[in-house]
PDB file of C-alpha atoms in Angstrom:
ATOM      1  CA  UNK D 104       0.000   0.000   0.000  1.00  0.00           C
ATOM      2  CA  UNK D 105       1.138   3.353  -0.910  1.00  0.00           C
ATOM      3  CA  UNK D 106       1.978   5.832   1.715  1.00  0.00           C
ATOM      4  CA  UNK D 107       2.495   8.837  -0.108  1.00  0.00           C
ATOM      5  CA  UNK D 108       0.109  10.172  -3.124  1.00  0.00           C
ATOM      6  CA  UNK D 109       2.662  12.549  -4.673  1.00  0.00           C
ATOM      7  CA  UNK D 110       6.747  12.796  -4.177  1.00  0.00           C
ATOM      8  CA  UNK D 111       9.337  14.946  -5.581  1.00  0.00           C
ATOM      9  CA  UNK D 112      12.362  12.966  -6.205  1.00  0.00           C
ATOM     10  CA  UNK D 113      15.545  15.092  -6.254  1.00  0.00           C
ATOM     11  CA  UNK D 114      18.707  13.417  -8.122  1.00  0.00           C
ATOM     12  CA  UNK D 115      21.891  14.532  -8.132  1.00  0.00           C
ATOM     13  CA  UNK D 116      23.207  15.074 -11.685  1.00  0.00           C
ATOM     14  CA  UNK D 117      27.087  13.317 -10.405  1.00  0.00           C
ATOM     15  CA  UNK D 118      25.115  10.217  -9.800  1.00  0.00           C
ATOM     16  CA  UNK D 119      24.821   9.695 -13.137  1.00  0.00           C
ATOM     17  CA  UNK D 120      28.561   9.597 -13.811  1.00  0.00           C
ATOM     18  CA  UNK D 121      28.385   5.748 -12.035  1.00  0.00           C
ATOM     19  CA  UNK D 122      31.742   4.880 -12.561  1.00  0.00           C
ATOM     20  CA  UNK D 123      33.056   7.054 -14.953  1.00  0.00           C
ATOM     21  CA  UNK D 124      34.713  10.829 -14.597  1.00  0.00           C
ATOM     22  CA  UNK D 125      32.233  12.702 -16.823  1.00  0.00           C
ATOM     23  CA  UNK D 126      28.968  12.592 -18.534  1.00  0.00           C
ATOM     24  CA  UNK D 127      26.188   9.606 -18.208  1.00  0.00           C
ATOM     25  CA  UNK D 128      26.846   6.233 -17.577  1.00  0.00           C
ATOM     26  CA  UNK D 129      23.662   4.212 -19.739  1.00  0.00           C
ATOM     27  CA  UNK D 130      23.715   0.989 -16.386  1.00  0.00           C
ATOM     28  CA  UNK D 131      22.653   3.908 -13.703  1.00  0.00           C
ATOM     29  CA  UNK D 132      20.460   5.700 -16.110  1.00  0.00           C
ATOM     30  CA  UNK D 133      18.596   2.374 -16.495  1.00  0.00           C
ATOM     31  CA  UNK D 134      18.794   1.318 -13.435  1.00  0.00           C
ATOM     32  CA  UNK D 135      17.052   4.880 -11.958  1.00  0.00           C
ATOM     33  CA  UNK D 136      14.550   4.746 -14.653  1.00  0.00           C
ATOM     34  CA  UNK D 137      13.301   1.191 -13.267  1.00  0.00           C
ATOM     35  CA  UNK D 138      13.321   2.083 -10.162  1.00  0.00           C
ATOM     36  CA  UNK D 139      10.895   5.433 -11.273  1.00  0.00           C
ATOM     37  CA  UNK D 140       8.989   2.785 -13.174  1.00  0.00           C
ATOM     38  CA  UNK D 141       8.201   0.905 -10.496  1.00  0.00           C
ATOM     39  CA  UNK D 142       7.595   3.530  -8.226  1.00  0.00           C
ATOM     40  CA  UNK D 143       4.819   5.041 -10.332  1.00  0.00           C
ATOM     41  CA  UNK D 144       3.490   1.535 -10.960  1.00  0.00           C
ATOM     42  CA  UNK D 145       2.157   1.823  -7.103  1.00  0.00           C
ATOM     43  CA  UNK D 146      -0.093   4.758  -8.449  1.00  0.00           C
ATOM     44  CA  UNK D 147       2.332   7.497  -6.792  1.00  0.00           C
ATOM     45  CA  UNK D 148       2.264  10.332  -8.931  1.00  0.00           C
ATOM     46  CA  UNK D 149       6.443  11.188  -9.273  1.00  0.00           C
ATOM     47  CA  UNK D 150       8.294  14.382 -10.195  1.00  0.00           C
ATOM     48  CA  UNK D 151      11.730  14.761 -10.574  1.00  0.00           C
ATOM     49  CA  UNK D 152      14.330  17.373 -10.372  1.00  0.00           C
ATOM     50  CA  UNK D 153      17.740  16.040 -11.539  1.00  0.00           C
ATOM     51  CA  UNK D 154      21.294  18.386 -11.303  1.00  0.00           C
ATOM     52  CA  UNK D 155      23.511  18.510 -13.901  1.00  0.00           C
ATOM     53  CA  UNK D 156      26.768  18.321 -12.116  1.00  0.00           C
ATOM     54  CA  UNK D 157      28.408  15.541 -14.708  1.00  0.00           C
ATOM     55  CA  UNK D 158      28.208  17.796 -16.757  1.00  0.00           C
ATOM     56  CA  UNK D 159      28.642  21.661 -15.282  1.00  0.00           C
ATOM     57  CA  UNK D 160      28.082  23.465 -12.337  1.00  0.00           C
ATOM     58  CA  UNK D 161      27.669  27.205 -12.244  1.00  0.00           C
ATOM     59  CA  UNK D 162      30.078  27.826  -9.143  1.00  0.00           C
ATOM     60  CA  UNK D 163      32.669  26.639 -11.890  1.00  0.00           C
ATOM     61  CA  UNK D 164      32.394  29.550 -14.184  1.00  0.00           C
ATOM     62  CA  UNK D 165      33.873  31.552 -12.001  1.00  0.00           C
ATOM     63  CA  UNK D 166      37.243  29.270 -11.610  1.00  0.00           C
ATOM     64  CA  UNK D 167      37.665  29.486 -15.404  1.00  0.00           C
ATOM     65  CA  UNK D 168      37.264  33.264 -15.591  1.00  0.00           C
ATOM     66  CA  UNK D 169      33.578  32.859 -16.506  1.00  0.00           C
ATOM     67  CA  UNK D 170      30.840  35.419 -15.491  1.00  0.00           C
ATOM     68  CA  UNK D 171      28.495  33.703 -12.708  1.00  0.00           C
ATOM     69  CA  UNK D 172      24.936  34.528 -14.015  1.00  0.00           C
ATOM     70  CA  UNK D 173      26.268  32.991 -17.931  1.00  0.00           C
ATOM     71  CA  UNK D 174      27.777  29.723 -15.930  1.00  0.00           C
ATOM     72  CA  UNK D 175      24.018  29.600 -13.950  1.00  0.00           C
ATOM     73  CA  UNK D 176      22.463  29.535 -17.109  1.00  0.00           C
ATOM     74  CA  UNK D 177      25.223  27.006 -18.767  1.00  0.00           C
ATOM     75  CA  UNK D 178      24.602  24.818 -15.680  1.00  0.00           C
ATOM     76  CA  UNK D 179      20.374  25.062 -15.940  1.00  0.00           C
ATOM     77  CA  UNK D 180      21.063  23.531 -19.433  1.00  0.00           C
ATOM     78  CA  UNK D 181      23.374  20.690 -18.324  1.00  0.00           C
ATOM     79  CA  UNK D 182      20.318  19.652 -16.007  1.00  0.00           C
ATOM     80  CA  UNK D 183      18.059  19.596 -19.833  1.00  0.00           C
ATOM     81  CA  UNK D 184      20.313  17.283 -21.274  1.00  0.00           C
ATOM     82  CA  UNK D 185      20.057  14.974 -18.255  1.00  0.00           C
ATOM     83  CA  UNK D 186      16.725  15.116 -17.722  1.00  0.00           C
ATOM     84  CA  UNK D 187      16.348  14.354 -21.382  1.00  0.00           C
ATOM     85  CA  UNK D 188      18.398  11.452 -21.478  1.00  0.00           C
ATOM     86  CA  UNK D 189      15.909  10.399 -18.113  1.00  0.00           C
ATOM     87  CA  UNK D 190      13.382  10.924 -20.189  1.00  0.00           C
ATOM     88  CA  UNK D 191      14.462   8.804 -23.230  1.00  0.00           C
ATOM     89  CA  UNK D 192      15.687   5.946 -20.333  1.00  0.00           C
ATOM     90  CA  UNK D 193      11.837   5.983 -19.134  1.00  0.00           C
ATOM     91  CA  UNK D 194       9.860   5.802 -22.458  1.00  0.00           C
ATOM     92  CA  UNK D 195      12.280   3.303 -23.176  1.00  0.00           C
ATOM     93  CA  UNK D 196      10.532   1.403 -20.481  1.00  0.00           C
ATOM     94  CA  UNK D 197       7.189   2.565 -21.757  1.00  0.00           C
ATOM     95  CA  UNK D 198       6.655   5.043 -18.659  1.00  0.00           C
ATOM     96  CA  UNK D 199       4.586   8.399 -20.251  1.00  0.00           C
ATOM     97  CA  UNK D 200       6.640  11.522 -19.527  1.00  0.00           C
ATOM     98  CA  UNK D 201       6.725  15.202 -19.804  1.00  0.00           C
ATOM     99  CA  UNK D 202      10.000  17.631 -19.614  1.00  0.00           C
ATOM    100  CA  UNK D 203       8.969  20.883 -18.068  1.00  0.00           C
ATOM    101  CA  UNK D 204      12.047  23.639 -18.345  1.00  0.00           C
ATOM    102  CA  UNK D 205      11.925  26.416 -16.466  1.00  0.00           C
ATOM    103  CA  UNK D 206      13.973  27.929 -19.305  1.00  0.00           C
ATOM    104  CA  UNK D 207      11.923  28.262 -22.615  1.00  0.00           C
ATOM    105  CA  UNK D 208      13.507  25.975 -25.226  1.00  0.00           C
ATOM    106  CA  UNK D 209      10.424  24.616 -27.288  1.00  0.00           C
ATOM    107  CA  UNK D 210      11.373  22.127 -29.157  1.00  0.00           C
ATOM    108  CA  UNK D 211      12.674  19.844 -27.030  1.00  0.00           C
ATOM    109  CA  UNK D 212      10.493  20.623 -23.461  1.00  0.00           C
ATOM    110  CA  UNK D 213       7.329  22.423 -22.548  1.00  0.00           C
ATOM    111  CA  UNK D 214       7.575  25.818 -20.518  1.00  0.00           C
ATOM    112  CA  UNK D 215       7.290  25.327 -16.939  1.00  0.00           C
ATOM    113  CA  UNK D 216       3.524  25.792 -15.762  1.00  0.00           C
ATOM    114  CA  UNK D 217       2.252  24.846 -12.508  1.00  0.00           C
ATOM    115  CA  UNK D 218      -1.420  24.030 -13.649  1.00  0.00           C
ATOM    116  CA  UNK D 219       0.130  22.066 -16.511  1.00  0.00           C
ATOM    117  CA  UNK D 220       2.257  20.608 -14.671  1.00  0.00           C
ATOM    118  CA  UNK D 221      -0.057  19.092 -11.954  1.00  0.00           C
ATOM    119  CA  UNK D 222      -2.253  18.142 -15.094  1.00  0.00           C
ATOM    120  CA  UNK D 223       0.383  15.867 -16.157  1.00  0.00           C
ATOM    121  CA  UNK D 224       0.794  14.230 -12.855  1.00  0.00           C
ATOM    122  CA  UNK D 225      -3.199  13.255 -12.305  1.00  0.00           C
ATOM    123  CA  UNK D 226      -2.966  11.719 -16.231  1.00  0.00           C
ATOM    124  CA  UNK D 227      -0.694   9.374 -14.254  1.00  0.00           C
ATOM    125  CA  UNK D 228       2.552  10.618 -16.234  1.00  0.00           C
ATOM    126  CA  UNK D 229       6.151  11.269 -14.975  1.00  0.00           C
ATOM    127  CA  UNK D 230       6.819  14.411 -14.949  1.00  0.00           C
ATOM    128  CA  UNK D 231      10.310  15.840 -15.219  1.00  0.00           C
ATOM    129  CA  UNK D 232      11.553  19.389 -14.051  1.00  0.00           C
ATOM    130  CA  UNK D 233      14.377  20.832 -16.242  1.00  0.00           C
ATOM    131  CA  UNK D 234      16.367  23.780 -16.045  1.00  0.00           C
ATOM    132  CA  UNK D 235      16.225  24.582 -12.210  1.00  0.00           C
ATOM    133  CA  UNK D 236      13.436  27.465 -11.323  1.00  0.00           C
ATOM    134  CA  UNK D 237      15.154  29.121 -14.730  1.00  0.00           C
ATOM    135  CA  UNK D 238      17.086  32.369 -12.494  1.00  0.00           C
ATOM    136  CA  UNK D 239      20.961  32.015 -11.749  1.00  0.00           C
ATOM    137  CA  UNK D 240      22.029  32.226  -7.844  1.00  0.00           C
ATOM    138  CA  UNK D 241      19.418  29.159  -7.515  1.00  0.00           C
ATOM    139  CA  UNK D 242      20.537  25.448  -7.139  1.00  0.00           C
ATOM    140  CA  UNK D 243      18.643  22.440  -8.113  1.00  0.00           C
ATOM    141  CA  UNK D 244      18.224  21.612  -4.684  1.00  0.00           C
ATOM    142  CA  UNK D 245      16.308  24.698  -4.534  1.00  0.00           C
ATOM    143  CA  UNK D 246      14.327  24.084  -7.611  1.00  0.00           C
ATOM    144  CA  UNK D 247      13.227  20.804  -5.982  1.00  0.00           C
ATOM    145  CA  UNK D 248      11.727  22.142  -3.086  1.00  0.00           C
ATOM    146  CA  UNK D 249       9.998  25.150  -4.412  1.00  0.00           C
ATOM    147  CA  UNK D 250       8.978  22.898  -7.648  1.00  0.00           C
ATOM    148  CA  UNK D 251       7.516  20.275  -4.711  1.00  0.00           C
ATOM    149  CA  UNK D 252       5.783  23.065  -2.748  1.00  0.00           C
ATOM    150  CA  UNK D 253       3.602  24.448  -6.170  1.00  0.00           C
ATOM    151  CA  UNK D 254       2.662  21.156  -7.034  1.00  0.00           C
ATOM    152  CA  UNK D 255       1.639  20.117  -3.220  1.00  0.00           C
ATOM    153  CA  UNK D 256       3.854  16.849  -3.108  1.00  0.00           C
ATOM    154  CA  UNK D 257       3.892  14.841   0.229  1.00  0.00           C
ATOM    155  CA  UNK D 258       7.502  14.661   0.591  1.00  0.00           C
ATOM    156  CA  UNK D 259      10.687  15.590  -1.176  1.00  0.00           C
ATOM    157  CA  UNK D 260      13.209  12.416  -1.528  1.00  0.00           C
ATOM    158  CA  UNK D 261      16.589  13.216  -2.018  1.00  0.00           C
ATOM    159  CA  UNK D 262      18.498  10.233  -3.756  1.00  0.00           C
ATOM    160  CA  UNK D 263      21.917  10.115  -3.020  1.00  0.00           C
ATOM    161  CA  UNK D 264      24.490   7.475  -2.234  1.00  0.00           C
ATOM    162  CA  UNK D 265      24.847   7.601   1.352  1.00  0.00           C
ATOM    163  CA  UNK D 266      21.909   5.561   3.421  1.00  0.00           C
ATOM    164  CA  UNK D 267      20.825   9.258   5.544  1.00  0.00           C
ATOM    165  CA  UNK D 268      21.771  12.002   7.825  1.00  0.00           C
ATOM    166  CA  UNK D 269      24.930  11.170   9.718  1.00  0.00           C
ATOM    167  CA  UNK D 270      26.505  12.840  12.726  1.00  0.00           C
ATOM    168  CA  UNK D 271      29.780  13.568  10.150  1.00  0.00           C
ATOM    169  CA  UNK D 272      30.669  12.469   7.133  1.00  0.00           C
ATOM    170  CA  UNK D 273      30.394   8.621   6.652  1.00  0.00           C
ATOM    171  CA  UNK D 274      32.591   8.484   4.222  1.00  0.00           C
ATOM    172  CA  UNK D 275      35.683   9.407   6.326  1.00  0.00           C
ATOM    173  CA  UNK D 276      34.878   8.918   9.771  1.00  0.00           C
ATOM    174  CA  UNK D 277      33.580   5.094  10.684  1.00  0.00           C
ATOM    175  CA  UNK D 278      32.037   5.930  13.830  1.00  0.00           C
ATOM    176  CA  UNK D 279      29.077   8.398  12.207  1.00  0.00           C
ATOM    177  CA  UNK D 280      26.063   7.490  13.125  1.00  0.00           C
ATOM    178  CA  UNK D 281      22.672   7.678  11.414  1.00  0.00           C
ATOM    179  CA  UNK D 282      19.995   9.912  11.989  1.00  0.00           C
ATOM    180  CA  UNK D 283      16.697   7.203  11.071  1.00  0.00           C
ATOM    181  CA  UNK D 284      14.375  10.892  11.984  1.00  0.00           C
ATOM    182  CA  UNK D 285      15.548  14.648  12.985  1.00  0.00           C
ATOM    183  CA  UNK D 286      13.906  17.744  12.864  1.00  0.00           C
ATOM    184  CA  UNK D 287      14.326  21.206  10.607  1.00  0.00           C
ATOM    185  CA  UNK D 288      15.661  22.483  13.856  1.00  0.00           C
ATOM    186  CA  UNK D 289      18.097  20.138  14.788  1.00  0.00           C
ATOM    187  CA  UNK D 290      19.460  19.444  11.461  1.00  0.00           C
ATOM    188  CA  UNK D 291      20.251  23.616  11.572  1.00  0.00           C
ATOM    189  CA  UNK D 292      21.478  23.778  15.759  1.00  0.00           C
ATOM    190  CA  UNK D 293      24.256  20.884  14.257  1.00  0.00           C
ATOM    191  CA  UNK D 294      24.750  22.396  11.204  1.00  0.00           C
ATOM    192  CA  UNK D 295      24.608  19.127   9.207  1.00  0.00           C
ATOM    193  CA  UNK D 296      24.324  19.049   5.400  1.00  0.00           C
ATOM    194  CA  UNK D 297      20.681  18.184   3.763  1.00  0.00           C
ATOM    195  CA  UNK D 298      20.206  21.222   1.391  1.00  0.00           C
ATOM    196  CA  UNK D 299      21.347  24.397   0.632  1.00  0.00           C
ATOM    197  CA  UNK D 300      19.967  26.763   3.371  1.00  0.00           C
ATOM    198  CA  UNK D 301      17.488  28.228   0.454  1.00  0.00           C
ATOM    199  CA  UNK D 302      16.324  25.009  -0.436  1.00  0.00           C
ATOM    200  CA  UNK D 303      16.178  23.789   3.192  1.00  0.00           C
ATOM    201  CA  UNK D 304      14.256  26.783   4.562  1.00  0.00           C
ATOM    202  CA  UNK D 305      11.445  26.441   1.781  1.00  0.00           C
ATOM    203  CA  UNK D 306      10.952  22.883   3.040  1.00  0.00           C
ATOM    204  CA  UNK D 307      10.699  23.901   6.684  1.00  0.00           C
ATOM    205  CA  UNK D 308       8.443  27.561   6.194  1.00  0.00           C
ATOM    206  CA  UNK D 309       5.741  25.352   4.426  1.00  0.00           C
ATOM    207  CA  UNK D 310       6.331  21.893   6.773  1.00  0.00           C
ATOM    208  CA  UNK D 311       7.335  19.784   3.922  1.00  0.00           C
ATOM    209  CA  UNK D 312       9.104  16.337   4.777  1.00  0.00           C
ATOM    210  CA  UNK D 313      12.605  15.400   3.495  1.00  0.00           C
ATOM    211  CA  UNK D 314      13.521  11.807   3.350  1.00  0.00           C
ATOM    212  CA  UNK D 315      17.552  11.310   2.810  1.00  0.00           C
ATOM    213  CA  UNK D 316      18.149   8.028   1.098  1.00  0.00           C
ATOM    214  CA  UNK D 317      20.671   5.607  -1.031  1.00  0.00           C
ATOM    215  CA  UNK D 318      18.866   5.514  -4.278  1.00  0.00           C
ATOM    216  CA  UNK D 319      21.377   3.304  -6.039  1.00  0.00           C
ATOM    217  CA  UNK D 320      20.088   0.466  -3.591  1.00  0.00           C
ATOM    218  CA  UNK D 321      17.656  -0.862  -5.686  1.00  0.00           C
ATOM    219  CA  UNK D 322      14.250  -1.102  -4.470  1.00  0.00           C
ATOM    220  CA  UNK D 323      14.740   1.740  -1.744  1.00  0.00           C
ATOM    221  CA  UNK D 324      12.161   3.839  -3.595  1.00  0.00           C
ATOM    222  CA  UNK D 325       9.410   1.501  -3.751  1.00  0.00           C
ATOM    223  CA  UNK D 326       9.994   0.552  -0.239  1.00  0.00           C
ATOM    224  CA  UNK D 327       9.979   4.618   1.008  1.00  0.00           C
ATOM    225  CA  UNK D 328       6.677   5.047  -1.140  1.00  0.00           C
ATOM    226  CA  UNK D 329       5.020   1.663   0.483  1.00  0.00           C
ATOM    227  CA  UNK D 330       5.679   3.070   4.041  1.00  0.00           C
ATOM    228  CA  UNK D 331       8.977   1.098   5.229  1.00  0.00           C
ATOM    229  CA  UNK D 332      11.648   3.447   7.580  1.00  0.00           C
ATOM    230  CA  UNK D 333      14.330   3.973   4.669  1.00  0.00           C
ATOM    231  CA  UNK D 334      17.277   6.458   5.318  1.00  0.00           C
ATOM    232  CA  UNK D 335      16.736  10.051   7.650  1.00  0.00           C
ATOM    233  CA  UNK D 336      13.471  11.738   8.064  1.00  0.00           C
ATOM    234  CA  UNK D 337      13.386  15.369   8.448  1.00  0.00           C
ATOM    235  CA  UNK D 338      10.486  16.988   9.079  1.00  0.00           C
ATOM    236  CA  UNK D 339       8.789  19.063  11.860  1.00  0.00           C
ATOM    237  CA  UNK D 340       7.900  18.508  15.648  1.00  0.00           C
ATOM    238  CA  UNK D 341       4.460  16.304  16.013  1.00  0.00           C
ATOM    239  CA  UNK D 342       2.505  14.920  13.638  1.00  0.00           C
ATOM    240  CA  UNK D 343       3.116  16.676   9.636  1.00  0.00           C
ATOM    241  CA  UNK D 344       0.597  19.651   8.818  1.00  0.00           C
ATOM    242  CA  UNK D 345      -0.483  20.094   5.483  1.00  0.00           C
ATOM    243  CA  UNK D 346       1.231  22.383   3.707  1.00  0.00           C
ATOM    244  CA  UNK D 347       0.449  25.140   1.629  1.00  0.00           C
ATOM    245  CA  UNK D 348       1.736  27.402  -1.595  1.00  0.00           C
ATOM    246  CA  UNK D 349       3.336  30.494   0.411  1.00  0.00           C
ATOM    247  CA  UNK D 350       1.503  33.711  -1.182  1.00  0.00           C
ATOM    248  CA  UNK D 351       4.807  34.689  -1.810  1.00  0.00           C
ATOM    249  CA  UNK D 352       5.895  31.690  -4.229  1.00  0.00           C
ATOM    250  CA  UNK D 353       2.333  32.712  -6.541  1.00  0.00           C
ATOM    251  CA  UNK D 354       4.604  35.435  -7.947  1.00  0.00           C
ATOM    252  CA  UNK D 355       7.135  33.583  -9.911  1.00  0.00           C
ATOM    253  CA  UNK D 356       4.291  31.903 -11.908  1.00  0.00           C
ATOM    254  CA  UNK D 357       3.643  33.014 -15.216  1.00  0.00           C
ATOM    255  CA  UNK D 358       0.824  35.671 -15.374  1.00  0.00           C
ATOM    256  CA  UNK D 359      -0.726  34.202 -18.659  1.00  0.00           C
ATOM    257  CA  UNK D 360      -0.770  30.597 -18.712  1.00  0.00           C
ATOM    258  CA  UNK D 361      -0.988  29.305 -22.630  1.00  0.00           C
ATOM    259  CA  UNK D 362      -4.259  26.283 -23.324  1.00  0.00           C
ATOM    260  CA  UNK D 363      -3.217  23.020 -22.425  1.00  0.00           C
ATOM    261  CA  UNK D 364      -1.534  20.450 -24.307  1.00  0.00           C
ATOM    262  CA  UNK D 365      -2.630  17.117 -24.218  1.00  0.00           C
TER     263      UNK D 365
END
């Protein structure tokens, strides 16, 4: 039994690279689509937000001499061709999908539009959110959460490769523990990393859950969606509140929305 009706699924664009130095690795593409597949087979309705580190970040532009706002914008398009190659990897598996870029480029995506947007998630179909919220300064990890706020998602899940929270880095020091639940709150007081502090603070003004998890343990997603206790919980104190679009969020919406597409 499903737990949650709607998710945002935040991927890292790195954890693409698998094995190799650079670029996409086709095995982890695959393996990510099946596991979206399946995850949307339980009647979830999915978004994702993928980065496009593999490929480049903004903060590099200004290491090669670069100005920042052009390496945002180089960097929102490095997310498009990843979420496009997600895209392919899913109809491959005859999932239904729709690219939404929050940077017009029309003939490969459709414009960012909320209402469109949630239209394409009741018709049952993936729906993938290229291009960050489309304005430099703002990572991907921002896009997720305020992309996951407008379209009222239950949760945000943030695939990575490490199991949770943990009290330091895993990775270099053995005797980390993990965090199975923690609060906005705490998560700040011990200044652990979840989300850039934009990203995070969207999540906590409008009380909506984060789940840390390993998503290249396959089945992890399925078993989050069905209910089971899978990597760190953040969320608030007592029992979750729904959660609404902040009046102040309305504004970045487009003031004209064009007629639907089916």
């Amino acid at each position: 039994m499903k737990k949650y009706n709607r998710i945002l699924l935040k991927l890292s664009g790195e954890a693409l690279m698998g094995q190799q130095q650079y670029g996409i690795d086709a095995v982890r593409l695959m393996q990510y689509a099946e596991e979206i597949k399946t995850a949307a087979a339980t009647g979830t309705q999915v978004a994702v937000v993928i980065g496009g580190g593999n490929i480049f970040r903004g903060v590099q532009a200004e290491a090669f001499g670069l100005d920042r706002v052009q390496g945002d914008y180089m960097g929102m398009l490095a997310t498009v061709i990843n979420s496009m190659a997600l895209q392919s990897a899913l109809e491959k598996l005859n999932v239904n999908t729709r690219l939404l870029s929050g940077v017009t480029i029309q003939r490969v995506c459709e414009p960012y539009i909320r209402r469109r947007a949630l239209r394409h998630l009741e018709k049952g179909r993936v729906v993938i959110f290229g291009a960050g919220i489309g304005s430099p300064y703002f990572t991907t990890d921002s896009a997720a959460s305020l992309r996951a706020i407008e379209i009222e998602a239950d949760v945000v899940l943030k695939g990575t490769r490490v199991d949770g929270i943990y009290t330091a880095d895993p990775e270099k020091d053995p005797t980390a523990v993990r965090y199975p639940e923690i609060t906005f709150d705490e998560v700040m007081e011990k200044n652990l990393n979840v989300m850039d502090m934009t990203a995070f603070t969207l999540c906590k003004e409008n009380n909506l859950p984060i789940i840390v998890f390993d998503m290249n343990k396959a089945g992890n997603l399925q078993r989050l969606i069905e209910g089971e206790t899978v990597g760190t919980r953040v969320s608030m104190n007592g029992p979750d509140k729904p959660h609404k679009l902040d009046s102040k969020h309305s504004a970045l919406q487009p003031a004209i929305e064009p007629t639907e597409q089916a």
